[in-house]
Tab-separated table of N, CA and C in Angstrom:
chain	number	residue	atom	x	y	z
A	62	MET	N	12.130	-4.515	-1.371
A	62	MET	CA	10.841	-3.611	-1.906
A	62	MET	C	10.599	-4.560	-2.957
A	63	LEU	N	11.284	-5.056	-3.726
A	63	LEU	CA	10.964	-5.793	-5.057
A	63	LEU	C	10.327	-6.987	-4.396
A	64	SER	N	10.688	-7.745	-3.114
A	64	SER	CA	10.238	-8.583	-2.705
A	64	SER	C	8.499	-8.750	-2.387
A	65	GLU	N	8.523	-7.460	-1.957
A	65	GLU	CA	6.916	-7.105	-1.339
A	65	GLU	C	5.921	-6.879	-3.003
A	66	ALA	N	7.101	-6.365	-3.701
A	66	ALA	CA	6.244	-6.288	-5.165
A	66	ALA	C	5.581	-7.933	-5.946
A	67	TRP	N	6.820	-8.641	-5.795
A	67	TRP	CA	6.593	-9.661	-5.906
A	67	TRP	C	5.223	-10.492	-5.290
A	68	ASN	N	4.983	-10.222	-4.104
A	68	ASN	CA	4.216	-10.898	-3.157
A	68	ASN	C	2.750	-10.238	-3.551
A	69	ASP	N	3.050	-8.920	-3.991
A	69	ASP	CA	1.507	-8.433	-4.600
A	69	ASP	C	1.421	-8.932	-6.229
A	70	ARG	N	2.336	-9.163	-7.119
A	70	ARG	CA	2.075	-9.714	-8.561
A	70	ARG	C	1.412	-11.568	-7.765
A	71	GLN	N	2.054	-11.794	-6.675
A	71	GLN	CA	1.494	-13.344	-6.481
A	71	GLN	C	0.191	-13.232	-5.969
A	72	ARG	N	-0.441	-12.165	-5.667
A	72	ARG	CA	-2.148	-11.621	-5.454
A	72	ARG	C	-2.653	-11.417	-6.591
A	73	LEU	N	-2.162	-10.820	-7.484
A	73	LEU	CA	-2.800	-10.308	-8.412
A	73	LEU	C	-3.117	-10.968	-9.507
A	74	LYS	N	-2.131	-11.627	-9.893
A	74	LYS	CA	-2.022	-12.507	-11.430
A	74	LYS	C	-3.383	-13.453	-10.895
A	75	PRO	N	-3.938	-13.900	-9.826
A	75	PRO	CA	-5.104	-15.310	-9.879
A	75	PRO	C	-6.009	-14.409	-9.865
A	76	ILE	N	-6.226	-13.220	-9.255
A	76	ILE	CA	-7.491	-12.495	-9.892
A	76	ILE	C	-7.695	-12.672	-11.419
A	77	ASN	N	-6.555	-11.702	-11.904
A	77	ASN	CA	-6.781	-12.223	-13.614
A	77	ASN	C	-7.281	-13.380	-14.475
A	78	GLU	N	-6.417	-14.368	-13.779
A	78	GLU	CA	-6.903	-15.809	-14.142
A	78	GLU	C	-8.193	-16.193	-13.999
A	79	GLU	N	-8.604	-16.124	-12.765
A	79	GLU	CA	-10.000	-16.442	-12.402
A	79	GLU	C	-10.820	-15.679	-13.413
A	80	LEU	N	-10.906	-14.605	-13.565
A	80	LEU	CA	-11.698	-13.764	-14.377
A	80	LEU	C	-11.631	-14.305	-15.626
A	81	LYS	N	-10.237	-14.512	-16.228
A	81	LYS	CA	-10.324	-15.178	-17.611
A	81	LYS	C	-11.174	-16.493	-17.405
A	82	LYS	N	-11.064	-17.424	-16.504
A	82	LYS	CA	-11.836	-18.763	-16.615
A	82	LYS	C	-12.963	-18.439	-16.491
A	83	GLU	N	-13.830	-17.667	-15.571
A	83	GLU	CA	-15.151	-17.266	-15.516
A	83	GLU	C	-15.390	-16.617	-16.265
A	84	LYS	N	-15.119	-15.557	-17.372
A	84	LYS	CA	-15.848	-14.826	-18.341
A	84	LYS	C	-14.459	-14.524	-19.560
A	85	PRO	N	-14.407	-15.709	-19.790
A	85	PRO	CA	-12.874	-15.532	-21.121
A	85	PRO	C	-13.292	-14.610	-22.103
A	86	ASP	N	-14.472	-13.678	-22.456
A	86	ASP	CA	-14.300	-12.958	-23.507
A	86	ASP	C	-14.282	-11.911	-22.701
A	87	ILE	N	-14.348	-11.759	-21.458
A	87	ILE	CA	-13.999	-10.154	-21.007
A	87	ILE	C	-13.404	-9.469	-21.163
A	88	GLN	N	-13.235	-7.848	-21.213
A	88	GLN	CA	-11.844	-7.182	-21.377
A	88	GLN	C	-11.579	-6.330	-19.827
A	89	ARG	N	-10.610	-6.072	-19.597
A	89	ARG	CA	-10.012	-5.789	-18.636
A	89	ARG	C	-9.242	-4.692	-18.854
A	90	LEU	N	-9.075	-3.554	-17.675
A	90	LEU	CA	-8.245	-2.390	-18.389
A	90	LEU	C	-7.797	-2.429	-16.649
A	91	ASN	N	-6.284	-2.731	-16.659
A	91	ASN	CA	-5.803	-2.480	-15.186
A	91	ASN	C	-5.072	-1.134	-15.352
A	92	ALA	N	-5.846	-0.183	-14.184
A	92	ALA	CA	-4.771	0.842	-14.851
A	92	ALA	C	-3.772	1.098	-13.306
A	93	LEU	N	-3.473	2.212	-12.782
A	93	LEU	CA	-2.189	2.526	-11.561
A	93	LEU	C	-2.578	2.249	-10.719
A	94	VAL	N	-1.597	1.945	-9.957
A	94	VAL	CA	-1.877	1.815	-8.356
A	94	VAL	C	-1.494	3.090	-7.478
A	95	LYS	N	-2.485	3.630	-6.513
A	95	LYS	CA	-2.117	4.636	-5.881
A	95	LYS	C	-2.349	4.474	-4.347
A	96	LYS	N	-1.448	4.135	-3.680
A	96	LYS	CA	-1.718	4.451	-2.189
A	96	LYS	C	-0.411	4.903	-1.652
A	97	LEU	N	-0.742	5.930	-0.680
A	97	LEU	CA	-0.113	6.688	-0.124
A	97	LEU	C	-0.416	7.084	1.352
A	98	GLY	N	0.484	7.443	2.514
A	98	GLY	CA	0.194	7.877	3.412
A	98	GLY	C	-0.348	9.176	3.606
A	99	GLN	N	-1.037	9.688	4.659
A	99	GLN	CA	-1.891	10.997	5.000
A	99	GLN	C	-0.735	11.822	4.943
A	100	LEU	N	-0.655	12.999	4.373
A	100	LEU	CA	0.030	14.241	4.492
A	100	LEU	C	-0.362	15.165	3.687
A	101	PRO	N	-0.189	16.754	4.605
A	101	PRO	CA	-1.080	17.645	4.215
A	101	PRO	C	-0.179	18.169	2.688
A	102	GLY	N	-1.117	18.838	2.140
A	102	GLY	CA	-0.437	19.606	0.840
A	102	GLY	C	-0.122	18.604	-0.114
A	103	THR	N	0.721	18.941	-1.100
A	103	THR	CA	1.333	18.213	-2.540
A	103	THR	C	2.515	17.588	-1.538
A	104	ILE	N	2.468	16.035	-2.206
A	104	ILE	CA	3.598	15.401	-2.010
A	104	ILE	C	4.326	15.487	-3.068
A	105	PRO	N	5.963	15.965	-2.416
A	105	PRO	CA	6.804	16.039	-3.544
A	105	PRO	C	7.008	14.689	-4.220
A	106	ALA	N	7.439	14.682	-5.608
A	106	ALA	CA	7.896	14.058	-6.312
A	106	ALA	C	8.874	12.701	-5.497
A	107	ALA	N	9.632	13.114	-5.000
A	107	ALA	CA	10.936	12.226	-4.107
A	107	ALA	C	10.157	11.519	-2.868
A	108	LYS	N	8.951	11.990	-2.541
A	108	LYS	CA	8.307	11.296	-1.421
A	108	LYS	C	7.230	10.278	-1.733
A	109	LEU	N	7.019	10.033	-3.187
A	109	LEU	CA	5.793	9.345	-3.833
A	109	LEU	C	6.293	7.664	-3.291
A	110	ASN	N	5.603	7.026	-3.106
A	110	ASN	CA	5.866	5.716	-2.705
A	110	ASN	C	6.327	5.226	-3.933
A	111	LYS	N	7.914	4.543	-3.864
A	111	LYS	CA	8.407	3.812	-4.738
A	111	LYS	C	7.825	2.407	-4.919
A	112	LYS	N	7.029	1.859	-4.183
A	112	LYS	CA	6.856	0.458	-4.504
A	112	LYS	C	5.496	0.593	-5.719
A	113	ILE	N	4.857	1.567	-5.740
A	113	ILE	CA	3.594	1.911	-6.522
A	113	ILE	C	4.471	1.838	-8.138
A	114	ALA	N	5.371	2.397	-8.246
A	114	ALA	CA	6.321	2.013	-9.775
A	114	ALA	C	6.232	0.498	-9.980
A	115	GLU	N	6.781	-0.683	-8.622
A	115	GLU	CA	7.039	-1.756	-9.091
A	115	GLU	C	5.890	-2.473	-9.191
A	116	ILE	N	5.038	-2.088	-8.469
A	116	ILE	CA	3.558	-3.064	-8.688
A	116	ILE	C	2.992	-2.797	-10.019
A	117	ASN	N	3.072	-1.713	-10.496
A	117	ASN	CA	2.400	-1.091	-11.671
A	117	ASN	C	3.264	-1.959	-12.743
A	118	ALA	N	4.684	-1.770	-12.589
A	118	ALA	CA	5.287	-2.811	-13.486
A	118	ALA	C	4.890	-4.230	-13.875
A	119	ILE	N	4.436	-4.925	-12.627
A	119	ILE	CA	3.991	-5.821	-12.682
A	119	ILE	C	2.661	-5.969	-13.154
A	120	ILE	N	1.724	-5.496	-13.250
A	120	ILE	CA	0.335	-5.191	-13.574
A	120	ILE	C	0.164	-5.174	-15.031
A	121	ALA	N	1.419	-4.026	-15.458
A	121	ALA	CA	1.572	-3.889	-17.105
A	121	ALA	C	2.037	-5.217	-17.739
A	122	LYS	N	3.003	-6.122	-17.045
A	122	LYS	CA	3.043	-7.493	-17.620
A	122	LYS	C	1.832	-8.289	-17.918
A	123	LEU	N	0.506	-8.134	-17.055
A	123	LEU	CA	-0.439	-8.670	-17.282
A	123	LEU	C	-0.995	-8.408	-18.548
A	124	ASP	N	-1.037	-7.328	-19.246
A	124	ASP	CA	-1.746	-7.015	-20.299
A	124	ASP	C	-1.090	-7.600	-21.486
A	125	ASP	N	-2.036	-8.569	-22.108
A	125	ASP	CA	-2.163	-9.751	-23.128
A	125	ASP	C	-2.574	-9.041	-24.281
A	126	GLY	N	-3.196	-7.796	-24.566
A	126	GLY	CA	-3.452	-7.203	-25.720
A	126	GLY	C	-4.726	-7.531	-26.184
A	127	LYS	N	-5.666	-8.470	-25.636
A	127	LYS	CA	-6.922	-9.268	-25.919
A	127	LYS	C	-7.511	-8.919	-25.203
A	128	THR	N	-7.273	-9.725	-23.668
A	128	THR	CA	-8.756	-9.026	-22.919
A	128	THR	C	-8.155	-8.341	-21.522
A	129	VAL	N	-6.966	-8.042	-21.269
A	129	VAL	CA	-6.421	-7.319	-20.160
A	129	VAL	C	-5.266	-6.395	-20.997
A	130	PHE	N	-5.949	-5.149	-20.665
A	130	PHE	CA	-4.985	-4.106	-21.120
A	130	PHE	C	-4.653	-3.017	-19.893
A	131	TYR	N	-3.606	-2.633	-20.064
A	131	TYR	CA	-2.525	-2.045	-19.004
A	131	TYR	C	-2.971	-0.206	-19.456
A	132	LYS	N	-2.532	0.678	-18.888
A	132	LYS	CA	-2.395	2.045	-18.949
A	132	LYS	C	-2.200	2.925	-17.945
A	133	ASP	N	-0.456	3.370	-17.997
A	133	ASP	CA	0.022	3.971	-16.904
A	133	ASP	C	-0.138	5.419	-16.688
A	134	ILE	N	-1.827	5.923	-15.944
A	134	ILE	CA	-2.189	7.111	-15.913
A	134	ILE	C	-1.653	8.106	-14.938
A	135	GLY	N	-0.845	7.709	-14.109
A	135	GLY	CA	-0.197	8.347	-12.881
A	135	GLY	C	0.441	9.556	-13.261
A	136	LYS	N	0.889	9.992	-14.192
A	136	LYS	CA	1.592	11.290	-14.387
A	136	LYS	C	0.581	12.458	-14.821
A	137	GLU	N	-1.104	11.930	-15.310
A	137	GLU	CA	-2.081	12.637	-15.342
A	137	GLU	C	-2.173	13.290	-13.933
A	138	PHE	N	-2.074	13.134	-12.790
A	138	PHE	CA	-2.400	13.475	-11.427
A	138	PHE	C	-1.227	14.308	-10.694
A	139	LEU	N	-0.154	14.302	-11.366
A	139	LEU	CA	0.996	14.991	-10.745
A	139	LEU	C	1.171	16.101	-11.226
A	140	ASP	N	1.605	17.282	-10.421
A	140	ASP	CA	1.825	18.700	-10.775
A	140	ASP	C	3.189	18.912	-11.854
A	141	GLN	N	3.199	20.295	-12.346
A	141	GLN	CA	4.651	20.128	-13.189
A	141	GLN	C	5.720	19.877	-12.225
A	142	ASN	N	5.919	19.649	-11.162
A	142	ASN	CA	7.275	19.029	-10.393
A	142	ASN	C	7.222	17.606	-10.309
A	143	GLY	N	5.950	17.171	-10.488
A	143	GLY	CA	5.739	15.679	-10.283
A	143	GLY	C	5.340	15.320	-8.979
A	144	GLY	N	4.732	16.204	-8.095
A	144	GLY	CA	4.077	16.102	-7.113
A	144	GLY	C	2.924	15.825	-7.191
A	145	LEU	N	2.333	15.136	-5.975
A	145	LEU	CA	0.956	14.956	-6.103
A	145	LEU	C	-0.035	15.799	-4.964
A	146	PRO	N	-0.454	16.571	-5.654
A	146	PRO	CA	-1.554	17.541	-5.307
A	146	PRO	C	-2.576	17.107	-4.448
A	147	GLY	N	-2.625	17.742	-3.295
A	147	GLY	CA	-3.736	17.551	-2.060
A	147	GLY	C	-5.204	17.801	-3.040
A	148	GLU	N	-5.429	18.288	-3.887
A	148	GLU	CA	-6.928	18.854	-4.428
A	148	GLU	C	-7.120	17.414	-5.261
A	149	ILE	N	-6.462	16.804	-5.689
A	149	ILE	CA	-6.359	15.684	-6.543
A	149	ILE	C	-6.400	14.382	-5.875
A	150	MET	N	-6.097	14.283	-4.423
A	150	MET	CA	-6.146	12.975	-3.989
A	150	MET	C	-6.285	13.318	-2.438
A	151	PRO	N	-6.966	14.082	-1.673
A	151	PRO	CA	-7.250	14.836	-0.438
A	151	PRO	C	-6.870	13.960	0.731
A	152	ASP	N	-7.483	12.777	0.789
A	152	ASP	CA	-6.621	11.691	1.833
A	152	ASP	C	-5.422	10.971	1.400
A	153	TYR	N	-4.920	11.335	0.098
A	153	TYR	CA	-3.613	10.291	-0.535
A	153	TYR	C	-4.008	9.165	-0.620
A	154	LEU	N	-5.327	8.891	-0.791
A	154	LEU	CA	-5.596	7.085	-1.287
A	154	LEU	C	-7.041	7.247	-2.106
A	155	HIS	N	-8.118	8.591	-1.670
A	155	HIS	CA	-9.251	8.395	-2.578
A	155	HIS	C	-8.826	9.735	-3.603
A	156	LEU	N	-9.633	9.688	-4.832
A	156	LEU	CA	-9.709	10.654	-5.794
A	156	LEU	C	-10.521	11.630	-5.274
A	157	SER	N	-10.728	13.165	-5.494
A	157	SER	CA	-11.484	14.107	-5.496
A	157	SER	C	-12.264	14.017	-6.712
A	158	GLY	N	-13.120	15.072	-6.659
A	158	GLY	CA	-13.995	15.033	-7.669
A	158	GLY	C	-13.052	15.270	-9.241
A	159	LYS	N	-12.147	16.404	-8.622
A	159	LYS	CA	-11.329	16.772	-9.842
A	159	LYS	C	-10.398	15.281	-10.337
A	160	GLY	N	-9.845	14.643	-9.079
A	160	GLY	CA	-8.954	13.444	-10.066
A	160	GLY	C	-10.098	12.649	-10.640
A	161	TYR	N	-11.095	12.549	-10.155
A	161	TYR	CA	-12.189	11.411	-10.943
A	161	TYR	C	-12.407	11.924	-12.338
A	162	ASP	N	-12.219	13.386	-12.410
A	162	ASP	CA	-12.724	14.140	-13.857
A	162	ASP	C	-11.087	13.494	-14.844
A	163	ILE	N	-10.156	13.641	-13.806
A	163	ILE	CA	-8.729	13.746	-14.637
A	163	ILE	C	-8.904	12.019	-15.115
A	164	TRP	N	-9.088	11.315	-14.123
A	164	TRP	CA	-9.409	9.616	-14.037
A	164	TRP	C	-10.099	9.513	-15.541
A	165	GLY	N	-11.356	9.782	-15.371
A	165	GLY	CA	-12.147	9.483	-16.442
A	165	GLY	C	-11.669	9.854	-18.084
A	166	LYS	N	-11.079	11.313	-17.844
A	166	LYS	CA	-10.801	11.801	-19.512
A	166	LYS	C	-9.337	10.696	-19.830
A	167	ALA	N	-8.769	10.658	-19.016
A	167	ALA	CA	-7.564	9.648	-19.338
A	167	ALA	C	-7.800	8.142	-19.873
A	168	ILE	N	-9.024	7.509	-19.306
A	168	ILE	CA	-9.184	6.256	-19.974
A	168	ILE	C	-10.194	6.544	-20.660
A	169	LYS	N	-10.568	7.489	-20.993
A	169	LYS	CA	-12.108	7.310	-21.719
A	169	LYS	C	-12.085	6.945	-22.896
A	170	ALA	N	-10.843	6.651	-23.940
A	170	ALA	CA	-10.897	6.450	-25.216
A	170	ALA	C	-10.602	4.886	-25.157
A	171	ASP	N	-9.691	4.663	-24.072
A	171	ASP	CA	-9.688	3.127	-23.885
A	171	ASP	C	-10.725	2.365	-23.615
A	172	ILE	N	-11.689	2.894	-22.719
A	172	ILE	CA	-13.245	2.158	-22.552
A	172	ILE	C	-14.313	2.202	-23.491
A	173	GLU	N	-14.051	3.344	-24.432
A	173	GLU	CA	-14.897	3.173	-25.779
A	173	GLU	C	-14.191	2.314	-26.628
A	174	LYS	N	-13.155	2.225	-26.788
A	174	LYS	CA	-12.348	0.902	-27.415
A	174	LYS	C	-12.965	-0.452	-26.688
A	175	LEU	N	-12.986	-0.578	-25.791
A	175	LEU	CA	-13.370	-2.098	-25.160
A	175	LEU	C	-14.842	-1.983	-25.128
A	176	ILE	N	-15.734	-1.008	-25.265
A	176	ILE	CA	-17.135	-1.281	-24.864
A	176	ILE	C	-17.636	-1.446	-26.634
A	177	LYS	N	-16.877	-1.307	-27.882
A	177	LYS	CA	-17.377	-1.459	-29.013
A	177	LYS	C	-17.689	-2.858	-29.653
């Protein structure tokens, strides 16, 4: 599984490098990755995709504090037991309206800092 996460890093890093080259002053906020198979109801914490944590750890290392920023907002989507409710991500890939509200609130202050 770690080798799969390493391969993801190999794909993600060039994207950030290309953006730095083309737009050296652009600021980016890399948020978390969520990709899960379709399951009904809430996905219990134990069943959440462990590769996501590995990919997010790699993305976090791209944060240079100047033009690339990372914030893990994954916990914002989870219920009190650490599960992912279907009402937040109905197909377990795309956010619902409620999910986008949570996402927006979680990154609002960071985006406001970036656009100042």
